[in-house]
CSV table of C-alpha atoms and ligand atoms in Angstrom, one decimal:
chain,number,residue,atom,x,y,z
H,14,MET,CA,2.1,-11.4,30.7
H,15,SER,CA,2.1,-8.1,29.0
H,16,ASN,CA,3.6,-7.9,25.7
H,17,ILE,CA,7.0,-7.3,24.6
H,18,TYR,CA,6.8,-7.2,21.5
H,19,ASP,CA,4.2,-5.2,19.2
H,20,LEU,CA,4.5,-7.9,17.0
H,21,ILE,CA,6.2,-11.5,16.6
H,22,ILE,CA,6.8,-13.1,12.9
H,23,LYS,CA,7.1,-16.8,14.5
H,24,ASN,CA,8.4,-20.1,13.2
H,25,GLY,CA,9.8,-18.4,10.0
H,26,SER,CA,13.0,-19.8,8.2
H,27,CYS,CA,14.8,-16.6,8.2
H,28,PHE,CA,17.9,-15.4,6.0
H,29,ILE,CA,20.7,-14.5,8.7
H,30,SER,CA,24.2,-14.0,7.9
H,31,ASN,CA,24.0,-16.0,5.0
H,32,LYS,CA,22.1,-18.9,6.0
H,33,ILE,CA,18.7,-19.9,6.7
H,34,GLU,CA,17.7,-20.4,10.6
H,35,GLN,CA,14.3,-21.0,12.3
H,36,VAL,CA,14.4,-18.4,14.6
H,37,ASP,CA,11.3,-15.9,15.7
H,38,ILE,CA,11.6,-11.7,15.3
H,39,GLY,CA,10.2,-9.9,17.8
H,40,ILE,CA,9.6,-6.0,16.2
H,41,ASN,CA,8.5,-3.0,18.3
H,42,ASN,CA,7.7,0.1,16.7
H,43,ASP,CA,9.3,0.2,13.4
H,44,LYS,CA,12.8,-1.7,14.7
H,45,ILE,CA,14.0,-5.3,15.3
H,46,SER,CA,14.3,-6.2,18.8
H,47,LYS,CA,15.1,-9.6,19.0
H,48,VAL,CA,15.8,-12.4,17.1
H,49,GLY,CA,15.9,-15.7,18.5
H,50,LEU,CA,12.9,-17.8,20.1
H,51,ILE,CA,10.3,-15.8,21.8
H,52,ASN,CA,6.8,-17.0,23.7
H,53,LYS,CA,4.0,-16.0,21.6
H,54,THR,CA,2.1,-14.5,24.9
H,55,GLN,CA,4.9,-12.1,24.4
H,56,GLY,CA,3.7,-10.6,21.2
H,57,GLY,CA,0.4,-8.4,20.8
H,58,LYS,CA,0.3,-9.5,17.5
H,59,VAL,CA,1.7,-13.1,16.2
H,60,PHE,CA,2.5,-13.9,12.5
H,61,GLU,CA,2.9,-17.5,11.9
H,62,ALA,CA,5.1,-17.9,9.4
H,63,LYS,CA,5.5,-21.8,9.6
H,64,GLY,CA,6.8,-22.6,5.9
H,65,LEU,CA,7.6,-19.5,4.9
H,66,THR,CA,10.9,-18.1,3.9
H,67,ILE,CA,11.6,-14.6,5.7
H,68,ILE,CA,14.7,-12.4,3.7
H,69,PRO,CA,15.8,-8.7,4.7
H,70,GLY,CA,13.3,-6.5,2.9
H,71,ALA,CA,14.3,-6.5,-1.4
H,72,ILE,CA,15.0,-3.1,-2.9
H,73,ASP,CA,14.8,-2.5,-6.3
H,74,THR,CA,17.5,0.2,-6.9
H,75,GLN,CA,16.1,1.2,-10.5
H,76,VAL,CA,12.1,2.6,-10.5
H,77,HIS,CA,10.7,5.0,-13.0
H,78,PHE,CA,7.6,6.4,-11.1
H,79,ARG,CA,6.7,8.9,-13.9
H,80,GLU,CA,5.4,12.0,-11.2
H,81,PRO,CA,5.5,14.8,-11.7
H,82,GLY,CA,5.1,14.6,-15.3
H,83,PHE,CA,3.2,11.3,-16.2
H,84,PRO,CA,0.3,10.2,-13.6
H,85,LYS,CA,-1.6,7.9,-16.7
H,86,LYS,CA,1.4,5.7,-16.9
H,87,GLU,CA,2.0,5.9,-13.2
H,88,ASP,CA,2.8,8.0,-9.9
H,89,LEU,CA,4.6,7.8,-6.8
H,90,GLU,CA,1.3,6.1,-5.3
H,91,SER,CA,0.6,3.2,-8.1
H,92,GLY,CA,4.4,2.5,-8.8
H,93,SER,CA,5.0,1.8,-4.6
H,94,GLU,CA,1.9,-0.2,-4.5
H,95,ALA,CA,2.9,-2.5,-7.5
H,96,ALA,CA,6.3,-2.6,-5.0
H,97,VAL,CA,5.0,-4.0,-2.3
H,98,LEU,CA,2.7,-5.9,-4.3
H,99,GLY,CA,5.9,-7.7,-5.7
H,100,GLY,CA,7.6,-8.2,-2.3
H,101,ILE,CA,10.0,-5.1,-2.2
H,102,THR,CA,9.9,-2.9,0.6
H,103,SER,CA,12.0,-0.2,-0.4
H,104,VAL,CA,12.7,1.8,-4.3
H,105,PHE,CA,15.0,4.3,-5.6
H,106,GLU,CA,13.4,6.4,-8.0
H,107,MET,CA,14.7,8.0,-11.4
H,108,PRO,CA,14.7,11.5,-12.3
H,109,ASN,CA,13.9,11.6,-15.8
H,110,THR,CA,10.8,12.8,-14.6
H,111,THR,CA,8.8,16.2,-16.2
H,112,PRO,CA,10.3,18.6,-15.2
H,113,PRO,CA,13.4,16.4,-14.2
H,114,THR,CA,14.7,15.9,-10.7
H,115,ASP,CA,18.1,17.5,-11.7
H,116,ASN,CA,18.0,20.8,-8.9
H,117,PHE,CA,17.0,21.0,-5.3
H,118,ASP,CA,13.6,22.7,-5.7
H,119,ALA,CA,12.7,19.5,-8.3
H,120,PHE,CA,14.2,17.1,-5.3
H,121,GLU,CA,12.4,18.6,-2.3
H,122,ASP,CA,9.3,18.8,-4.4
H,123,LYS,CA,9.5,14.8,-4.9
H,124,LEU,CA,10.2,14.4,-1.5
H,125,LYS,CA,6.9,16.5,-0.4
H,126,ARG,CA,5.1,14.5,-3.2
H,127,ALA,CA,6.1,11.1,-1.8
H,128,ASN,CA,5.2,11.8,2.1
H,129,ASN,CA,2.1,9.8,3.3
H,130,ARG,CA,1.7,8.6,-0.2
H,131,MET,CA,4.1,5.8,-0.9
H,132,SER,CA,3.3,2.1,0.6
H,133,CYS,CA,6.8,1.4,0.5
H,134,ASN,CA,10.4,3.0,1.6
H,135,TYR,CA,11.9,5.1,-0.9
H,136,ALA,CA,15.2,7.3,-1.5
H,137,PHE,CA,15.6,9.5,-5.2
H,138,TYR,CA,17.9,9.8,-7.4
H,139,PHE,CA,19.6,13.4,-8.1
H,140,GLY,CA,19.7,14.0,-12.3
H,141,ALA,CA,23.7,15.1,-13.8
H,142,THR,CA,23.0,17.6,-16.3
H,143,GLU,CA,25.9,19.4,-18.0
H,144,ASN,CA,25.2,22.5,-16.2
H,145,ASN,CA,24.5,21.3,-12.8
H,146,THR,CA,27.9,19.7,-11.9
H,147,LYS,CA,28.9,22.7,-9.5
H,148,PHE,CA,26.0,22.0,-7.2
H,149,LEU,CA,26.6,18.5,-6.9
H,150,LYS,CA,28.9,18.4,-4.4
H,151,ASP,CA,26.1,19.7,-2.2
H,152,ILE,CA,23.4,16.7,-2.7
H,153,VAL,CA,25.3,15.1,0.7
H,154,GLN,CA,23.3,17.2,2.6
H,155,LEU,CA,19.4,15.7,0.9
H,156,LYS,CA,17.6,13.5,3.0
H,157,GLY,CA,16.3,10.9,0.6
H,158,CYS,CA,18.9,10.9,-2.0
H,159,CYS,CA,20.2,7.6,-3.0
H,160,GLY,CA,23.1,8.9,-5.4
H,161,VAL,CA,23.3,10.4,-8.8
H,162,LYS,CA,21.4,9.0,-11.8
H,163,MET,CA,23.8,10.3,-15.5
H,164,PHE,CA,22.1,9.4,-18.7
H,165,VAL,CA,25.3,9.3,-21.2
H,166,GLY,CA,23.4,8.2,-23.9
H,167,SER,CA,20.1,9.6,-24.7
H,168,SER,CA,16.4,7.6,-23.6
H,169,THR,CA,13.2,8.6,-22.0
H,170,GLY,CA,13.4,11.8,-20.9
H,171,THR,CA,15.6,15.3,-21.3
H,172,LEU,CA,18.1,14.5,-19.1
H,173,LEU,CA,21.7,14.0,-21.3
H,174,VAL,CA,25.4,14.1,-20.1
H,175,LYS,CA,26.9,14.1,-23.6
H,176,LYS,CA,30.5,15.9,-23.5
H,177,ASP,CA,33.3,13.3,-22.1
H,178,GLU,CA,34.4,16.4,-20.2
H,179,ALA,CA,30.8,17.2,-18.4
H,180,ILE,CA,31.0,13.0,-18.4
H,181,GLU,CA,34.3,12.8,-16.4
H,182,GLU,CA,33.3,16.2,-14.4
H,183,VAL,CA,30.1,14.4,-13.0
H,184,ILE,CA,31.9,11.6,-11.9
H,185,ARG,CA,34.9,13.5,-10.3
H,186,VAL,CA,32.7,15.9,-8.4
H,187,SER,CA,29.6,13.6,-7.2
H,188,PRO,CA,29.9,12.4,-3.5
H,189,LYS,CA,27.7,9.8,-4.0
H,190,VAL,CA,27.5,6.9,-6.2
H,191,VAL,CA,26.8,7.9,-9.8
H,192,ALA,CA,24.6,5.4,-11.4
H,193,ILE,CA,24.6,5.5,-15.2
H,194,HIS,CA,23.2,4.6,-17.8
H,195,SER,CA,25.6,3.5,-20.3
H,196,GLU,CA,25.2,4.0,-24.1
H,197,ASP,CA,27.2,6.0,-26.2
H,198,GLU,CA,25.7,9.0,-27.4
H,199,ASN,CA,27.9,9.8,-30.4
H,200,LEU,CA,27.3,6.4,-31.7
H,201,LEU,CA,23.9,6.3,-30.6
H,202,GLN,CA,23.8,9.3,-33.6
H,203,LYS,CA,26.0,7.7,-35.9
H,204,LYS,CA,24.1,4.6,-36.0
H,205,ARG,CA,20.4,5.5,-36.2
H,206,ASP,CA,19.9,4.5,-40.4
H,207,LEU,CA,20.5,1.3,-38.5
H,208,ILE,CA,16.7,1.7,-37.8
H,209,ARG,CA,14.2,-0.4,-40.0
H,210,LYS,CA,10.6,1.2,-39.6
H,211,ASN,CA,8.2,-1.3,-38.1
H,212,ASP,CA,10.8,-3.7,-36.8
H,213,PRO,CA,11.8,-3.2,-33.1
H,214,LYS,CA,14.5,-5.8,-33.7
H,215,SER,CA,16.2,-3.9,-35.4
H,216,HIS,CA,16.1,-1.6,-31.2
H,217,THR,CA,19.6,-4.2,-31.1
H,218,ASP,CA,21.1,-3.3,-34.4
H,219,TRP,CA,21.1,0.4,-33.6
H,220,ARG,CA,21.8,0.3,-29.8
H,221,ASP,CA,24.6,-2.8,-30.2
H,222,SER,CA,26.8,-3.7,-27.9
H,223,ASP,CA,29.4,-1.5,-29.1
H,224,VAL,CA,27.4,1.4,-28.3
H,225,ALA,CA,27.2,0.3,-24.9
H,226,MET,CA,30.7,-1.3,-24.8
H,227,ALA,CA,32.3,2.0,-25.9
H,228,SER,CA,30.5,4.4,-23.0
H,229,THR,CA,31.0,1.5,-20.4
H,230,LYS,CA,35.0,1.6,-20.8
H,231,LYS,CA,34.7,5.1,-20.7
H,232,VAL,CA,32.9,5.3,-17.4
H,233,VAL,CA,34.8,2.9,-15.6
H,234,SER,CA,38.0,4.8,-16.7
H,235,TYR,CA,37.3,7.9,-15.5
H,236,ALA,CA,35.8,6.2,-12.4
H,237,ASN,CA,39.4,4.6,-11.8
H,238,LYS,CA,41.5,7.9,-12.4
H,239,HIS,CA,39.6,10.0,-9.7
H,240,ARG,CA,38.9,6.7,-7.6
H,241,LYS,CA,35.3,7.6,-7.4
H,242,ARG,CA,32.4,5.3,-7.6
H,243,ILE,CA,29.8,4.5,-10.3
H,244,HIS,CA,27.5,2.1,-10.9
H,245,VAL,CA,26.4,0.7,-14.5
H,246,LEU,CA,22.7,0.3,-14.7
H,247,HIS,CA,21.2,-2.7,-16.6
H,248,VAL,CA,24.4,-4.2,-18.1
H,249,SER,CA,22.8,-6.2,-21.0
H,250,SER,CA,26.2,-7.1,-23.3
H,251,LYS,CA,28.4,-9.9,-23.1
H,252,GLU,CA,31.6,-7.4,-23.8
H,253,GLU,CA,30.7,-5.2,-20.7
H,254,ILE,CA,30.8,-8.5,-18.9
H,255,PHE,CA,34.1,-9.4,-19.9
H,256,PHE,CA,35.5,-6.0,-19.6
H,257,LEU,CA,33.9,-5.6,-15.9
H,258,LYS,CA,34.9,-9.1,-14.7
H,259,ASN,CA,38.4,-7.0,-14.1
H,260,ASN,CA,37.5,-3.7,-14.1
H,261,LYS,CA,35.8,-3.3,-10.8
H,262,ASP,CA,37.7,-1.6,-8.3
H,263,PHE,CA,35.4,1.4,-8.2
H,264,THR,CA,32.5,-0.1,-10.3
H,265,THR,CA,29.3,-1.8,-9.4
H,266,VAL,CA,27.1,-3.6,-11.7
H,267,GLU,CA,23.5,-4.1,-12.3
H,268,THR,CA,21.5,-6.3,-14.7
H,269,THR,CA,17.8,-7.0,-14.8
H,270,PRO,CA,15.6,-9.4,-14.4
H,271,GLN,CA,14.4,-9.3,-18.1
H,272,PHE,CA,17.9,-9.6,-19.8
H,273,LEU,CA,17.8,-13.2,-17.3
H,274,THR,CA,14.7,-14.3,-18.9
H,275,MET,CA,14.1,-13.1,-22.7
H,276,HIS,CA,16.2,-13.0,-25.4
H,277,SER,CA,16.6,-11.8,-29.1
H,278,PRO,CA,14.6,-12.8,-31.7
H,279,ASP,CA,12.5,-15.1,-29.7
H,280,CYS,CA,11.1,-11.7,-27.4
H,281,TYR,CA,10.5,-9.4,-30.7
H,282,GLU,CA,8.2,-12.0,-32.6
H,283,LYS,CA,6.3,-12.6,-29.7
H,284,LEU,CA,6.3,-9.1,-27.9
H,285,GLY,CA,7.2,-6.4,-30.8
H,286,THR,CA,7.6,-3.3,-29.2
H,287,LEU,CA,6.4,-4.3,-25.5
H,288,VAL,CA,10.0,-5.3,-24.9
H,289,GLN,CA,11.7,-2.4,-26.6
H,290,MET,CA,14.0,-1.0,-23.8
H,291,ASN,CA,16.9,0.5,-23.8
H,292,PRO,CA,19.5,-0.8,-23.8
H,293,PRO,CA,17.8,-3.6,-25.6
H,294,ILE,CA,17.1,-7.1,-24.8
H,295,ARG,CA,19.6,-8.9,-26.8
H,296,GLY,CA,20.6,-12.3,-28.0
H,297,LYS,CA,21.2,-16.2,-25.7
H,298,ASP,CA,25.1,-15.7,-25.7
H,299,HIS,CA,24.4,-12.5,-24.1
H,300,GLN,CA,22.2,-13.7,-21.7
H,301,GLU,CA,24.4,-16.8,-20.8
H,302,ALA,CA,27.3,-14.6,-20.1
H,303,LEU,CA,25.0,-12.4,-18.0
H,304,TRP,CA,24.0,-15.8,-15.8
H,305,ASP,CA,27.3,-16.9,-15.5
H,306,ALA,CA,28.4,-12.9,-14.2
H,307,ILE,CA,26.0,-14.2,-11.6
H,308,SER,CA,27.2,-16.8,-10.8
H,309,GLN,CA,31.3,-15.2,-10.7
H,310,GLY,CA,30.0,-12.8,-8.6
H,311,VAL,CA,30.8,-9.7,-11.5
H,312,VAL,CA,27.0,-8.6,-11.0
H,313,ASP,CA,26.6,-7.1,-7.4
H,314,ILE,CA,22.6,-5.8,-8.0
H,315,ILE,CA,19.1,-6.9,-10.2
H,316,GLY,CA,17.0,-4.2,-10.4
H,317,SER,CA,13.9,-3.9,-12.4
H,318,ASP,CA,14.3,-0.5,-14.8
H,319,HIS,CA,10.3,-0.4,-14.0
H,320,ALA,CA,9.6,1.6,-16.9
H,321,PRO,CA,5.9,1.8,-17.5
H,322,HIS,CA,4.2,3.1,-20.8
H,323,THR,CA,1.1,2.9,-21.5
H,324,LEU,CA,-0.2,0.1,-24.0
H,325,GLU,CA,-1.6,3.0,-26.5
H,326,GLU,CA,2.0,4.6,-26.8
H,327,LYS,CA,3.4,1.0,-27.0
H,328,GLY,CA,1.0,0.1,-29.4
H,329,LYS,CA,2.8,3.1,-31.8
H,330,GLN,CA,5.3,1.3,-35.0
H,331,TYR,CA,8.2,1.3,-33.9
H,332,PRO,CA,10.6,3.5,-33.7
H,333,GLU,CA,7.9,6.4,-32.5
H,334,SER,CA,7.1,3.4,-29.8
H,335,PRO,CA,8.9,4.8,-26.6
H,336,SER,CA,11.2,2.7,-25.5
H,337,GLY,CA,10.6,0.8,-21.5
H,338,MET,CA,8.4,-2.0,-19.3
H,339,PRO,CA,7.2,-1.8,-15.9
H,340,GLY,CA,9.0,-4.6,-13.3
H,341,VAL,CA,8.8,-3.9,-10.2
H,342,GLN,CA,6.4,-6.1,-9.4
H,343,THR,CA,7.3,-9.0,-11.3
H,344,LEU,CA,11.3,-8.7,-10.5
H,345,LEU,CA,10.7,-11.3,-7.2
H,346,PRO,CA,8.5,-13.5,-8.9
H,347,ILE,CA,10.4,-14.1,-11.8
H,348,MET,CA,14.1,-14.3,-10.0
H,349,LEU,CA,12.6,-16.7,-7.6
H,350,ASN,CA,11.3,-18.7,-10.3
H,351,HIS,CA,15.2,-18.9,-11.8
H,352,VAL,CA,16.0,-19.8,-7.9
H,353,ASN,CA,13.6,-23.3,-7.9
H,354,ASN,CA,15.0,-24.0,-11.8
H,355,GLY,CA,18.5,-23.6,-9.9
H,356,LYS,CA,20.0,-20.8,-11.9
H,357,LEU,CA,20.8,-19.1,-9.1
H,358,SER,CA,20.6,-19.7,-5.4
H,359,LEU,CA,18.6,-17.8,-2.8
H,360,ASP,CA,21.7,-17.1,-1.2
H,361,THR,CA,22.8,-15.3,-4.1
H,362,LEU,CA,19.5,-13.6,-5.0
H,363,VAL,CA,19.2,-12.2,-1.3
H,364,ASN,CA,22.9,-10.6,-2.0
H,365,LEU,CA,21.5,-9.1,-4.9
H,366,VAL,CA,18.4,-7.8,-4.3
H,367,SER,CA,18.8,-6.8,-0.3
H,368,ILE,CA,22.4,-6.8,1.3
H,369,LYS,CA,24.5,-5.4,-1.9
H,370,PRO,CA,22.4,-2.7,-2.1
H,371,THR,CA,22.4,-1.5,1.0
H,372,LYS,CA,26.0,-1.8,1.2
H,373,ILE,CA,26.7,-0.2,-2.3
H,374,PHE,CA,24.6,2.9,-1.6
H,375,GLY,CA,24.9,3.1,2.4
H,376,ILE,CA,21.3,2.8,3.3
H,377,LYS,CA,21.6,2.7,7.5
H,378,ASN,CA,20.2,0.0,9.3
H,379,ARG,CA,18.6,-2.2,7.0
H,380,GLY,CA,19.3,-4.9,4.9
H,381,ALA,CA,19.9,-7.5,7.1
H,382,ILE,CA,17.7,-9.4,9.7
H,383,LYS,CA,19.2,-8.3,12.8
H,384,GLU,CA,18.7,-6.1,16.3
H,385,GLU,CA,18.5,-2.6,16.0
H,386,ASN,CA,17.5,-2.7,12.4
H,387,PHE,CA,14.5,-1.5,10.7
H,388,ALA,CA,11.8,-4.2,10.7
H,389,ASP,CA,12.1,-4.5,6.8
H,390,LEU,CA,11.0,-8.3,5.9
H,391,THR,CA,10.3,-9.9,2.7
H,392,VAL,CA,8.0,-13.0,3.1
H,393,ILE,CA,8.3,-15.9,0.4
H,394,ASP,CA,6.6,-19.2,-0.4
H,395,MET,CA,9.3,-21.1,-2.0
H,396,HIS,CA,6.6,-23.6,-3.2
H,397,LYS,CA,3.6,-21.2,-4.4
H,398,GLN,CA,2.8,-21.4,-7.8
H,399,PHE,CA,1.6,-18.5,-9.4
H,400,LEU,CA,0.2,-17.3,-13.0
H,401,ILE,CA,1.6,-13.5,-13.8
H,402,SER,CA,-1.2,-11.7,-15.1
H,403,ASN,CA,-1.9,-8.3,-16.6
H,404,SER,CA,-4.8,-8.0,-14.0
H,405,TRP,CA,-2.6,-8.6,-11.1
H,406,ILE,CA,-0.3,-5.7,-12.0
H,407,ALA,CA,-1.2,-2.6,-10.2
H,408,SER,CA,1.1,-0.1,-12.2
H,409,ARG,CA,-1.0,2.4,-13.8
H,410,CYS,CA,-0.3,1.0,-17.2
H,411,LYS,CA,-1.7,-2.5,-16.1
H,412,TRP,CA,0.2,-4.4,-17.8
H,413,THR,CA,3.2,-6.9,-17.7
H,414,PRO,CA,5.6,-8.5,-20.7
H,415,PHE,CA,5.7,-11.6,-18.4
H,416,ASN,CA,1.7,-12.1,-18.9
H,417,ASN,CA,0.8,-15.6,-18.8
H,418,TYR,CA,4.1,-16.5,-17.2
H,419,LYS,CA,3.8,-19.0,-14.8
H,420,VAL,CA,6.2,-19.2,-11.3
H,421,LYS,CA,7.3,-21.4,-8.8
H,422,GLY,CA,8.4,-19.2,-5.7
H,423,PHE,CA,6.0,-16.1,-5.0
H,424,PRO,CA,6.6,-12.9,-2.3
H,425,VAL,CA,3.5,-13.6,-0.3
H,426,GLY,CA,4.0,-10.9,1.8
H,427,THR,CA,5.8,-7.5,3.3
H,428,VAL,CA,6.5,-5.7,6.6
H,429,ILE,CA,7.3,-2.5,6.2
H,430,ASN,CA,8.9,-0.2,9.0
H,431,GLY,CA,7.5,-2.9,11.6
H,432,ASN,CA,4.0,-3.1,9.5
H,433,VAL,CA,2.3,-5.6,7.7
H,434,VAL,CA,1.8,-3.9,4.6
H,435,SER,CA,1.0,-6.6,2.2
H,436,TRP,CA,-0.4,-10.0,2.4
H,437,GLU,CA,-1.6,-12.4,-0.3
H,438,SER,CA,-1.7,-9.6,-3.2
H,439,GLU,CA,-3.6,-7.4,-1.1
H,440,ILE,CA,-2.2,-4.3,0.4
H,441,VAL,CA,-3.1,-4.1,4.1
H,442,LEU,CA,-1.7,-1.0,4.9
H,443,LYS,CA,-1.4,2.1,2.5
H,444,LYS,CA,0.7,5.1,2.0
H,445,SER,CA,3.3,4.3,5.1
H,446,GLY,CA,6.5,4.4,3.4
H,447,LYS,CA,9.6,6.6,4.5
H,448,PRO,CA,12.3,8.0,3.2
H,449,LEU,CA,15.6,6.2,3.7
H,450,ILE,CA,18.4,7.4,5.7
H,451,PHE,CA,21.8,7.1,4.1
Z,20,LIG,O1,14.2,1.8,-21.7
Z,20,LIG,C1,13.8,2.5,-21.4
Z,20,LIG,N1,12.8,3.4,-20.4
Z,20,LIG,N2,15.2,2.4,-20.5
Z,20,LIG,C2,15.8,3.4,-19.5
Z,20,LIG,O2,16.9,4.0,-19.1
Z,20,LIG,C3,14.8,4.7,-19.5
Z,20,LIG,C4,13.3,4.0,-19.3
Z,20,LIG,C5,12.1,5.0,-19.1
Z,20,LIG,O3,12.0,5.9,-18.7
Z,20,LIG,O4,11.2,4.9,-19.9
């Protein structure tokens, strides 16, 4: 009998319409052709997935891959390899590169650099500035553009929209979702004397929850006024969560695995500047509010905020040390461990990393295991135990804040655009990622 399918994934526990079903997946070229019972003689290749869970490919909607600018920290190639080894099939990459991605030439340059070099699928944010609002309407035409990124508080890089009128204008004119780094720049400048030299814990005093809250209230009010969609990145504080709970008409919410797993002061005592990030990891009460927000559906997306810096840079004395830590490779292992510990259901996790990112940003034909969709799948072994270590990290920076962290639940493989790309911590097909379509 001739082959009907290029690849059959046989006997997996597949996540379909919010339920686990024991079905087979037949793939032709880059698309899912059939979901149902398939005879294995009909496949060119058959991938036996008994005992494994197959979910629609996980998407990390916040990564910084540092190209162009800082190839010692990361580039599009190495960052995408880290992604697939962590079970991520698509990434949205941030514009605070050097030079920043805040004009059409820089955007096209990033797309060219990504072509035939990235191992996962990709899209890029267009960076907002105080001077480029008049061009923002034209980003609808850009292939591979997921949205606009606006820093309203300064962080790594030079991108910043500081004036209230400019912040409002970006939200008013953007034809796509505006993803916001939400810390109030005026308060950040005012509170600088709360920084204590050589004490990274004082990062939480300087960039406290008032700084985040003032900004989040402001951007939500602009979104409501203009009835335009915003996405608040890496929400870190209980105050923002209490506010956002009742203010989600035009706003969606992201939080990160590090906020859900580490807390102050312990993380700073153990890891110092390695866990310094903007906004900062806060106390246990904030972490608990974030978990409640997940169970109540207030959080829409988990993004890693993968922001690698070299160990040498991180070794500088606070506050000379840069903010940010890698995370694209550990997002799923950490979150699957939380599933096994009963902190959230697998159903909720799939919504946070696949279904909602697809819906919020309008990605075409992904985010569900169904016929005609692109065959992007993350293959999970919910029973596999794994010790996360620096030596496993594929990111150029070669370290993780989760070094020596034991997890149960592991993304053992990825299928991207119909091809098996990684299996058991090996990449079997490199550089076949494609730009996402919106
Ligand atoms: O800590 C951070 N580092 N937060 C950000 O928003 C940017 C990131 C980076 O690019 O290093």
